[in-house]
Amino acid sequence: MPFPVTIVTPVDGPAGARRQLELLEAALIRTGLELRRLGDEGRYTERPGMLAHVARSSSAVLYGLHLTIGRSQDGPEEPADMAAIRTAAEFVHAIRAHNDRVPILLFGEQLTARRIPQSVLSRIDGVVNAYEDTPDFLARKIQREVSHYLGQLAPPFFAALMRYANDGAYSWHCPGHSGGTGFLKSPIGTLFHDFFGENLLRADVCNAVEELGQLLDHTGPIADSERLAAKTFRADHLFFVTNGTSTSNKIVWNSLVGPGDIVAVDRNCHKSVLHAIVLTGAVPIYLMPTRNRAGVIGPIPRREFTAEALREKIEASPLIADKNRRIRLLALTQSTYDGIIYRADAIREMLDGVVDAIHFDEAWLPHASFHDLYEGLHGVANDRARTERTVVYATQSTHKLLAGLSQASQILVQDSADGRFDERVFAQAYRMHTSTSPQYAIIASCDVSAEMMAGKRGPALVEETITEAMEFRRTVIRIGAESPDWWFGVWGPDTPPRTGLPERSEWELTADAAWHGFDRVDDGFAMLDPIKVTLTTPGLTVHGEFSPPGAPSIPGVVLARYLAEHGVVVEKTGLYSLFVLFTIGITKGRWNSLIAELHRFKSAYAGNAKIERLMPAFAAAFPGYVGSGLRDICEALHATYHDADLAELSTAIYTEPVDQVTLPTRAWTAMAAGRVEHVPVAELAGRTTAVLLTPYPPGIPLLVPGERISATIVRFLRHEQILARRWPGFTGITHGVAGDDENRTVACLREEDTRP
């Protein structure tokens, strides 16, 4: 994308100045620069979208400031001049809010520092006065500013990768497509080449290119970029990871945890943390979060993080023989899928010296370092009080909410005051889990994503994301208040219909707030991240109360199917909810399109539109629904949920006590050795699972290898089987359950392997 020089003229100015500006524009074009002209369309500060675009897409900004000529330097300013200076100051401030590096120059006649206020002078890069130099010289001066800006735009690794890809040198190393040439020897390869483009393929190189540095050793431009990213994210150390945060989590664990080590784990953690338990041979104790009856995971009570509570869990564990062992690592999901985030500073203080290390799984929270709304709510920040004896780790998916490519991740480390982080051991774990042939485009996206957040750019991007999410929430609430019958909702506090940013106090969870539906809440210990939007549908309250027959009732999976067929793919589906993720890439056009699609769904529901007309692709895949109306399907599926009390059942399976029979590692080892029995679902009660059981949705593991399957879980799995037969296309699946809809089984341990 070209970066034009943007010339801004709020007013035309005197005729002489206009002529000089025209001559300067012609000189700029002769130097090869592209120009973009913005005239007197109005006050720019009232058009924040345009200002953000100018700040991010310009190679330089030339702002016309025309003041009265000939007045005394020490006399009072003319009212018109004061207004012009004030407008210029507002413009410069707005540009700097989005980009603290782009060159800004003022253009006028006899502009001097005596007439330009300090608030403007401190934010600009120079002044261009008409008649003082020739247009060609001034054009070269501006070109120099542009060249300097564009030359330092790319961070170290991305800059080196672009130089290498553009160098035109032949490659004699892998990959075998040799910069894309191999694809051009086949018709389908040519199609692939044209789709992805030559730059991506020329930049697809291997670790033999020494000038790019080594990811496995953290050298060269890669190391330079990691150091810059560490500064941006306020970490002592930062490491790029190209296999997703699932791999980042395993790297952290393998660098710290060995067989027999006690680990404390958020029970509703990501499955990669449970995989790490299996890989390391750790002995887990679990911190139990609350849930509401709508299926939203709530916070872990504050007491669970105390030394006393953790000691009680160790004493109660049948898997721990030595009750005096320290806890090696505590892992916490920060934030949850649904947006619950904890006061990380309080947790760090409570656990300092109680555990050797804290691991904040911040896959969904890489943005928190860049806005005051989240201050104290993210794990690593080396400008805050340092723990004395506990090392703090955070793993972040930059591809989830920032601008990384899929699988772009990073590990942040904040060392303890007594320096317990051992980078040598960490390096060995990093090499164990990192490919020797990493995808360099992913490394570059880690680099670029971090650079995008540096300086004032990160706060501006995050604030923009929060603002869009709040506007979406307020719009949904407003439409609901104005609707004579029913509308969709958003899970969260009923925010006042104002504009701007949210008040943090409104989003902190308190015990007396009815909106969240959680039974156990410590005031101010956790907060809902407003950019994680759970869109609710009629049919179920957060307390598990189903709508009566005849009332509007729309299971979330039906709405999700409809939206997907109409070009809207959501992140997660609940019984009567959809999870809509706001990221730095969300625009007003995108979320307003979702609002429009919700209106169309409501109209189709009211008219009981035939499914084959409304969702032809779905009807073709599942012809049994042809002839059925949308409202009829929703009401019948709602009745199925109601009759099974699925809200209570799907909550009970996650909140009932866990019966740990043997270590997860032992259970997995038995399965790998073939010492398992594949037990039908109806016969599972009392058996010990050898696999992770993970229902989708929501994608949170239900049982860990080595745990006993309860009668409640069997009832859930049997109901899932019934739903799959009765409602094909509208049901989820449970990973770990094998077979078809008629014959489902789970791999279970034999009796001889069910020992602690």
PDB file of C-alpha atoms in Angstrom, residues 28-238:
ATOM      1  CA  LEU A  28       6.578  16.832  -4.417  1.00  0.00           C
ATOM      2  CA  ILE A  29       5.109  14.954  -7.389  1.00  0.00           C
ATOM      3  CA  ARG A  30       8.404  15.404  -9.262  1.00  0.00           C
ATOM      4  CA  THR A  31      10.230  13.688  -6.389  1.00  0.00           C
ATOM      5  CA  GLY A  32       7.970  10.671  -6.855  1.00  0.00           C
ATOM      6  CA  LEU A  33       5.790  11.181  -3.797  1.00  0.00           C
ATOM      7  CA  GLU A  34       2.070  10.464  -3.945  1.00  0.00           C
ATOM      8  CA  LEU A  35      -0.205  13.216  -2.608  1.00  0.00           C
ATOM      9  CA  ARG A  36      -3.586  13.250  -0.917  1.00  0.00           C
ATOM     10  CA  ARG A  37      -5.425  16.556  -0.470  1.00  0.00           C
ATOM     11  CA  LEU A  38      -7.960  17.262   2.266  1.00  0.00           C
ATOM     12  CA  GLY A  39      -9.773  20.549   1.944  1.00  0.00           C
ATOM     13  CA  ASP A  40     -12.245  22.482   4.046  1.00  0.00           C
ATOM     14  CA  GLU A  41     -14.757  19.664   4.627  1.00  0.00           C
ATOM     15  CA  GLY A  42     -15.314  20.828   8.195  1.00  0.00           C
ATOM     16  CA  ARG A  43     -13.688  20.469  11.573  1.00  0.00           C
ATOM     17  CA  TYR A  44     -11.469  17.405  11.378  1.00  0.00           C
ATOM     18  CA  THR A  45     -11.606  16.739  15.101  1.00  0.00           C
ATOM     19  CA  GLU A  46     -15.295  15.939  14.655  1.00  0.00           C
ATOM     20  CA  ARG A  47     -14.399  13.169  12.192  1.00  0.00           C
ATOM     21  CA  PRO A  48     -12.301  10.740  14.262  1.00  0.00           C
ATOM     22  CA  GLY A  49     -12.513   7.945  11.708  1.00  0.00           C
ATOM     23  CA  MET A  50     -10.957  10.114   9.007  1.00  0.00           C
ATOM     24  CA  LEU A  51      -8.281  11.388  11.386  1.00  0.00           C
ATOM     25  CA  ALA A  52      -7.312   7.854  12.382  1.00  0.00           C
ATOM     26  CA  HIS A  53      -7.030   6.914   8.708  1.00  0.00           C
ATOM     27  CA  VAL A  54      -4.838   9.951   7.963  1.00  0.00           C
ATOM     28  CA  ALA A  55      -2.580   9.178  10.928  1.00  0.00           C
ATOM     29  CA  ARG A  56      -2.106   5.536   9.965  1.00  0.00           C
ATOM     30  CA  SER A  57      -1.855   5.765   6.197  1.00  0.00           C
ATOM     31  CA  SER A  58       0.216   8.932   5.593  1.00  0.00           C
ATOM     32  CA  SER A  59       3.955   9.131   5.086  1.00  0.00           C
ATOM     33  CA  ALA A  60       3.820  12.771   6.236  1.00  0.00           C
ATOM     34  CA  VAL A  61       1.152  15.363   7.017  1.00  0.00           C
ATOM     35  CA  LEU A  62       1.462  18.959   5.799  1.00  0.00           C
ATOM     36  CA  TYR A  63      -1.029  21.207   7.610  1.00  0.00           C
ATOM     37  CA  GLY A  64      -1.841  24.670   6.304  1.00  0.00           C
ATOM     38  CA  LEU A  65      -1.820  27.239   9.107  1.00  0.00           C
ATOM     39  CA  HIS A  66      -2.381  30.769   7.833  1.00  0.00           C
ATOM     40  CA  LEU A  67      -1.992  33.594  10.356  1.00  0.00           C
ATOM     41  CA  THR A  68      -2.174  37.372   9.999  1.00  0.00           C
ATOM     42  CA  ILE A  69       1.031  38.792   8.543  1.00  0.00           C
ATOM     43  CA  GLY A  70       2.584  41.989   9.816  1.00  0.00           C
ATOM     44  CA  ARG A  71       1.177  42.063  13.363  1.00  0.00           C
ATOM     45  CA  SER A  72       3.499  42.680  16.286  1.00  0.00           C
ATOM     46  CA  GLN A  73       5.023  39.488  17.657  1.00  0.00           C
ATOM     47  CA  ASP A  74       4.293  40.687  21.183  1.00  0.00           C
ATOM     48  CA  GLY A  75       0.765  41.896  20.610  1.00  0.00           C
ATOM     49  CA  PRO A  76      -2.443  39.954  21.170  1.00  0.00           C
ATOM     50  CA  GLU A  77      -3.528  37.472  18.521  1.00  0.00           C
ATOM     51  CA  GLU A  78      -6.431  38.294  16.246  1.00  0.00           C
ATOM     52  CA  PRO A  79      -9.582  36.277  17.070  1.00  0.00           C
ATOM     53  CA  ALA A  80      -9.391  34.531  13.682  1.00  0.00           C
ATOM     54  CA  ASP A  81      -5.747  33.608  14.320  1.00  0.00           C
ATOM     55  CA  MET A  82      -6.575  32.242  17.758  1.00  0.00           C
ATOM     56  CA  ALA A  83      -9.281  30.055  16.233  1.00  0.00           C
ATOM     57  CA  ALA A  84      -6.889  28.816  13.532  1.00  0.00           C
ATOM     58  CA  ILE A  85      -4.207  27.963  16.111  1.00  0.00           C
ATOM     59  CA  ARG A  86      -6.756  26.180  18.294  1.00  0.00           C
ATOM     60  CA  THR A  87      -7.979  24.133  15.315  1.00  0.00           C
ATOM     61  CA  ALA A  88      -4.403  23.253  14.374  1.00  0.00           C
ATOM     62  CA  ALA A  89      -3.639  22.175  17.947  1.00  0.00           C
ATOM     63  CA  GLU A  90      -6.717  19.939  18.037  1.00  0.00           C
ATOM     64  CA  PHE A  91      -5.764  18.408  14.694  1.00  0.00           C
ATOM     65  CA  VAL A  92      -2.160  17.716  15.700  1.00  0.00           C
ATOM     66  CA  HIS A  93      -3.239  16.251  19.039  1.00  0.00           C
ATOM     67  CA  ALA A  94      -5.728  13.947  17.295  1.00  0.00           C
ATOM     68  CA  ILE A  95      -3.126  12.698  14.811  1.00  0.00           C
ATOM     69  CA  ARG A  96      -0.617  12.063  17.578  1.00  0.00           C
ATOM     70  CA  ALA A  97      -3.202  10.044  19.513  1.00  0.00           C
ATOM     71  CA  HIS A  98      -3.069   7.484  16.704  1.00  0.00           C
ATOM     72  CA  ASN A  99       0.519   7.808  15.500  1.00  0.00           C
ATOM     73  CA  ASP A 100       3.359   9.286  17.509  1.00  0.00           C
ATOM     74  CA  ARG A 101       5.907   8.986  14.686  1.00  0.00           C
ATOM     75  CA  VAL A 102       4.396  10.218  11.416  1.00  0.00           C
ATOM     76  CA  PRO A 103       6.013  13.546  10.400  1.00  0.00           C
ATOM     77  CA  ILE A 104       3.723  16.552  10.842  1.00  0.00           C
ATOM     78  CA  LEU A 105       4.790  19.864   9.294  1.00  0.00           C
ATOM     79  CA  LEU A 106       3.008  23.203   9.374  1.00  0.00           C
ATOM     80  CA  PHE A 107       2.811  25.213   6.136  1.00  0.00           C
ATOM     81  CA  GLY A 108       2.188  28.959   6.077  1.00  0.00           C
ATOM     82  CA  GLU A 109       3.840  32.354   5.794  1.00  0.00           C
ATOM     83  CA  GLN A 110       6.272  33.618   8.418  1.00  0.00           C
ATOM     84  CA  LEU A 111       5.287  30.949  10.948  1.00  0.00           C
ATOM     85  CA  THR A 112       7.562  31.155  13.985  1.00  0.00           C
ATOM     86  CA  ALA A 113       7.841  29.503  17.369  1.00  0.00           C
ATOM     87  CA  ARG A 114       6.771  32.755  19.005  1.00  0.00           C
ATOM     88  CA  ARG A 115       3.285  32.450  17.520  1.00  0.00           C
ATOM     89  CA  ILE A 116       2.835  28.668  17.693  1.00  0.00           C
ATOM     90  CA  PRO A 117       1.932  27.383  21.171  1.00  0.00           C
ATOM     91  CA  GLN A 118       4.135  24.873  22.942  1.00  0.00           C
ATOM     92  CA  SER A 119       1.363  22.261  22.848  1.00  0.00           C
ATOM     93  CA  VAL A 120       1.704  22.256  19.059  1.00  0.00           C
ATOM     94  CA  LEU A 121       5.463  22.759  18.751  1.00  0.00           C
ATOM     95  CA  SER A 122       6.177  19.762  20.968  1.00  0.00           C
ATOM     96  CA  ARG A 123       4.172  17.483  18.682  1.00  0.00           C
ATOM     97  CA  ILE A 124       5.278  18.570  15.178  1.00  0.00           C
ATOM     98  CA  ASP A 125       8.416  17.873  13.147  1.00  0.00           C
ATOM     99  CA  GLY A 126       8.950  21.224  11.529  1.00  0.00           C
ATOM    100  CA  VAL A 127       7.606  24.343   9.826  1.00  0.00           C
ATOM    101  CA  VAL A 128       7.564  25.048   6.077  1.00  0.00           C
ATOM    102  CA  ASN A 129       7.289  28.766   5.249  1.00  0.00           C
ATOM    103  CA  ALA A 130       6.331  29.819   1.760  1.00  0.00           C
ATOM    104  CA  TYR A 131       8.891  32.003  -0.095  1.00  0.00           C
ATOM    105  CA  GLU A 132      11.783  31.187   2.260  1.00  0.00           C
ATOM    106  CA  ASP A 133      13.145  28.367   0.073  1.00  0.00           C
ATOM    107  CA  THR A 134      12.433  27.093  -3.408  1.00  0.00           C
ATOM    108  CA  PRO A 135       9.616  24.577  -3.827  1.00  0.00           C
ATOM    109  CA  ASP A 136      12.099  21.955  -5.035  1.00  0.00           C
ATOM    110  CA  PHE A 137      14.242  22.337  -1.912  1.00  0.00           C
ATOM    111  CA  LEU A 138      11.194  22.165   0.357  1.00  0.00           C
ATOM    112  CA  ALA A 139      10.030  19.056  -1.503  1.00  0.00           C
ATOM    113  CA  ARG A 140      13.411  17.410  -0.858  1.00  0.00           C
ATOM    114  CA  LYS A 141      13.161  18.368   2.816  1.00  0.00           C
ATOM    115  CA  ILE A 142       9.742  16.707   3.046  1.00  0.00           C
ATOM    116  CA  GLN A 143      11.012  13.725   1.080  1.00  0.00           C
ATOM    117  CA  ARG A 144      13.807  13.304   3.633  1.00  0.00           C
ATOM    118  CA  GLU A 145      11.246  13.250   6.456  1.00  0.00           C
ATOM    119  CA  VAL A 146       9.192  10.678   4.529  1.00  0.00           C
ATOM    120  CA  SER A 147      12.217   8.479   3.836  1.00  0.00           C
ATOM    121  CA  HIS A 148      13.285   8.551   7.465  1.00  0.00           C
ATOM    122  CA  TYR A 149       9.778   7.695   8.677  1.00  0.00           C
ATOM    123  CA  LEU A 150       9.204   4.847   6.227  1.00  0.00           C
ATOM    124  CA  GLY A 151      12.748   3.574   6.778  1.00  0.00           C
ATOM    125  CA  GLN A 152      12.191   3.039  10.497  1.00  0.00           C
ATOM    126  CA  LEU A 153       8.574   1.879  10.188  1.00  0.00           C
ATOM    127  CA  ALA A 154       9.310  -1.855  10.076  1.00  0.00           C
ATOM    128  CA  PRO A 155      10.686  -3.534  13.228  1.00  0.00           C
ATOM    129  CA  PRO A 156      14.010  -5.420  12.979  1.00  0.00           C
ATOM    130  CA  PHE A 157      12.949  -8.896  11.908  1.00  0.00           C
ATOM    131  CA  PHE A 158      10.268  -7.807   9.443  1.00  0.00           C
ATOM    132  CA  ALA A 159      12.683  -5.304   7.916  1.00  0.00           C
ATOM    133  CA  ALA A 160      15.342  -8.001   7.486  1.00  0.00           C
ATOM    134  CA  LEU A 161      12.816 -10.427   5.996  1.00  0.00           C
ATOM    135  CA  MET A 162      11.645  -7.834   3.455  1.00  0.00           C
ATOM    136  CA  ARG A 163      15.244  -7.089   2.478  1.00  0.00           C
ATOM    137  CA  TYR A 164      15.956 -10.784   1.965  1.00  0.00           C
ATOM    138  CA  ALA A 165      12.757 -11.459  -0.012  1.00  0.00           C
ATOM    139  CA  ASN A 166      13.358  -8.411  -2.245  1.00  0.00           C
ATOM    140  CA  ASP A 167      17.047  -9.121  -2.808  1.00  0.00           C
ATOM    141  CA  GLY A 168      16.520 -11.287  -5.890  1.00  0.00           C
ATOM    142  CA  ALA A 169      19.012 -13.952  -4.779  1.00  0.00           C
ATOM    143  CA  TYR A 170      18.466 -17.597  -5.691  1.00  0.00           C
ATOM    144  CA  SER A 171      17.783 -19.911  -2.754  1.00  0.00           C
ATOM    145  CA  TRP A 172      19.420 -23.332  -2.534  1.00  0.00           C
ATOM    146  CA  HIS A 173      17.777 -24.310   0.711  1.00  0.00           C
ATOM    147  CA  CYS A 174      14.355 -25.613   1.715  1.00  0.00           C
ATOM    148  CA  PRO A 175      11.441 -25.232   1.321  1.00  0.00           C
ATOM    149  CA  GLY A 176      11.365 -27.041  -1.991  1.00  0.00           C
ATOM    150  CA  HIS A 177       9.115 -24.588  -3.792  1.00  0.00           C
ATOM    151  CA  SER A 178      12.153 -22.212  -3.874  1.00  0.00           C
ATOM    152  CA  GLY A 179      10.452 -18.902  -3.364  1.00  0.00           C
ATOM    153  CA  GLY A 180       7.296 -20.022  -5.134  1.00  0.00           C
ATOM    154  CA  THR A 181       8.904 -21.146  -8.398  1.00  0.00           C
ATOM    155  CA  GLY A 182       7.990 -24.774  -7.761  1.00  0.00           C
ATOM    156  CA  PHE A 183       4.301 -23.928  -7.671  1.00  0.00           C
ATOM    157  CA  LEU A 184       4.481 -22.409 -11.155  1.00  0.00           C
ATOM    158  CA  LYS A 185       5.261 -25.831 -12.642  1.00  0.00           C
ATOM    159  CA  SER A 186       1.682 -27.020 -12.126  1.00  0.00           C
ATOM    160  CA  PRO A 187      -1.734 -25.546 -12.947  1.00  0.00           C
ATOM    161  CA  ILE A 188      -3.016 -25.996  -9.396  1.00  0.00           C
ATOM    162  CA  GLY A 189       0.317 -24.723  -8.059  1.00  0.00           C
ATOM    163  CA  THR A 190      -0.039 -21.620 -10.231  1.00  0.00           C
ATOM    164  CA  LEU A 191      -3.482 -21.065  -8.743  1.00  0.00           C
ATOM    165  CA  PHE A 192      -1.966 -21.384  -5.257  1.00  0.00           C
ATOM    166  CA  HIS A 193       0.844 -18.951  -6.182  1.00  0.00           C
ATOM    167  CA  ASP A 194      -1.596 -16.377  -7.538  1.00  0.00           C
ATOM    168  CA  PHE A 195      -3.860 -16.664  -4.488  1.00  0.00           C
ATOM    169  CA  PHE A 196      -1.185 -16.147  -1.830  1.00  0.00           C
ATOM    170  CA  GLY A 197       1.146 -13.919  -3.851  1.00  0.00           C
ATOM    171  CA  GLU A 198       4.859 -13.871  -4.487  1.00  0.00           C
ATOM    172  CA  ASN A 199       5.896 -11.912  -1.391  1.00  0.00           C
ATOM    173  CA  LEU A 200       4.588 -14.561   1.001  1.00  0.00           C
ATOM    174  CA  LEU A 201       6.310 -17.341  -0.941  1.00  0.00           C
ATOM    175  CA  ARG A 202       9.631 -15.490  -1.334  1.00  0.00           C
ATOM    176  CA  ALA A 203       9.580 -14.877   2.421  1.00  0.00           C
ATOM    177  CA  ASP A 204       8.976 -18.575   3.143  1.00  0.00           C
ATOM    178  CA  VAL A 205      12.547 -19.548   3.992  1.00  0.00           C
ATOM    179  CA  CYS A 206      14.355 -21.849   6.403  1.00  0.00           C
ATOM    180  CA  ASN A 207      16.727 -21.329   9.292  1.00  0.00           C
ATOM    181  CA  ALA A 208      19.749 -21.586   6.969  1.00  0.00           C
ATOM    182  CA  VAL A 209      19.360 -17.845   6.284  1.00  0.00           C
ATOM    183  CA  GLU A 210      21.668 -16.552   9.004  1.00  0.00           C
ATOM    184  CA  GLU A 211      21.002 -12.871   8.308  1.00  0.00           C
ATOM    185  CA  LEU A 212      17.452 -13.312   9.622  1.00  0.00           C
ATOM    186  CA  GLY A 213      18.602 -14.706  12.967  1.00  0.00           C
ATOM    187  CA  GLN A 214      17.556 -17.922  14.687  1.00  0.00           C
ATOM    188  CA  LEU A 215      14.217 -18.410  16.420  1.00  0.00           C
ATOM    189  CA  LEU A 216      15.473 -21.438  18.349  1.00  0.00           C
ATOM    190  CA  ASP A 217      18.466 -19.520  19.695  1.00  0.00           C
ATOM    191  CA  HIS A 218      16.908 -16.037  19.828  1.00  0.00           C
ATOM    192  CA  THR A 219      19.692 -14.354  17.879  1.00  0.00           C
ATOM    193  CA  GLY A 220      19.995 -11.655  15.223  1.00  0.00           C
ATOM    194  CA  PRO A 221      16.990  -9.603  14.098  1.00  0.00           C
ATOM    195  CA  ILE A 222      14.611 -12.041  15.821  1.00  0.00           C
ATOM    196  CA  ALA A 223      16.241 -11.324  19.177  1.00  0.00           C
ATOM    197  CA  ASP A 224      16.231  -7.574  18.441  1.00  0.00           C
ATOM    198  CA  SER A 225      12.498  -7.690  17.766  1.00  0.00           C
ATOM    199  CA  GLU A 226      11.801  -9.774  20.869  1.00  0.00           C
ATOM    200  CA  ARG A 227      13.623  -7.196  22.996  1.00  0.00           C
ATOM    201  CA  LEU A 228      11.575  -4.370  21.478  1.00  0.00           C
ATOM    202  CA  ALA A 229       8.361  -6.344  22.016  1.00  0.00           C
ATOM    203  CA  ALA A 230       9.331  -6.965  25.648  1.00  0.00           C
ATOM    204  CA  LYS A 231       9.618  -3.213  26.139  1.00  0.00           C
ATOM    205  CA  THR A 232       6.250  -2.651  24.464  1.00  0.00           C
ATOM    206  CA  PHE A 233       4.486  -5.280  26.607  1.00  0.00           C
ATOM    207  CA  ARG A 234       6.356  -4.267  29.813  1.00  0.00           C
ATOM    208  CA  ALA A 235       8.041  -7.655  30.264  1.00  0.00           C
ATOM    209  CA  ASP A 236      11.544  -8.541  31.431  1.00  0.00           C
ATOM    210  CA  HIS A 237      11.718 -11.171  28.689  1.00  0.00           C
ATOM    211  CA  LEU A 238       9.497 -11.908  25.689  1.00  0.00           C
TER     212      LEU A 238
END
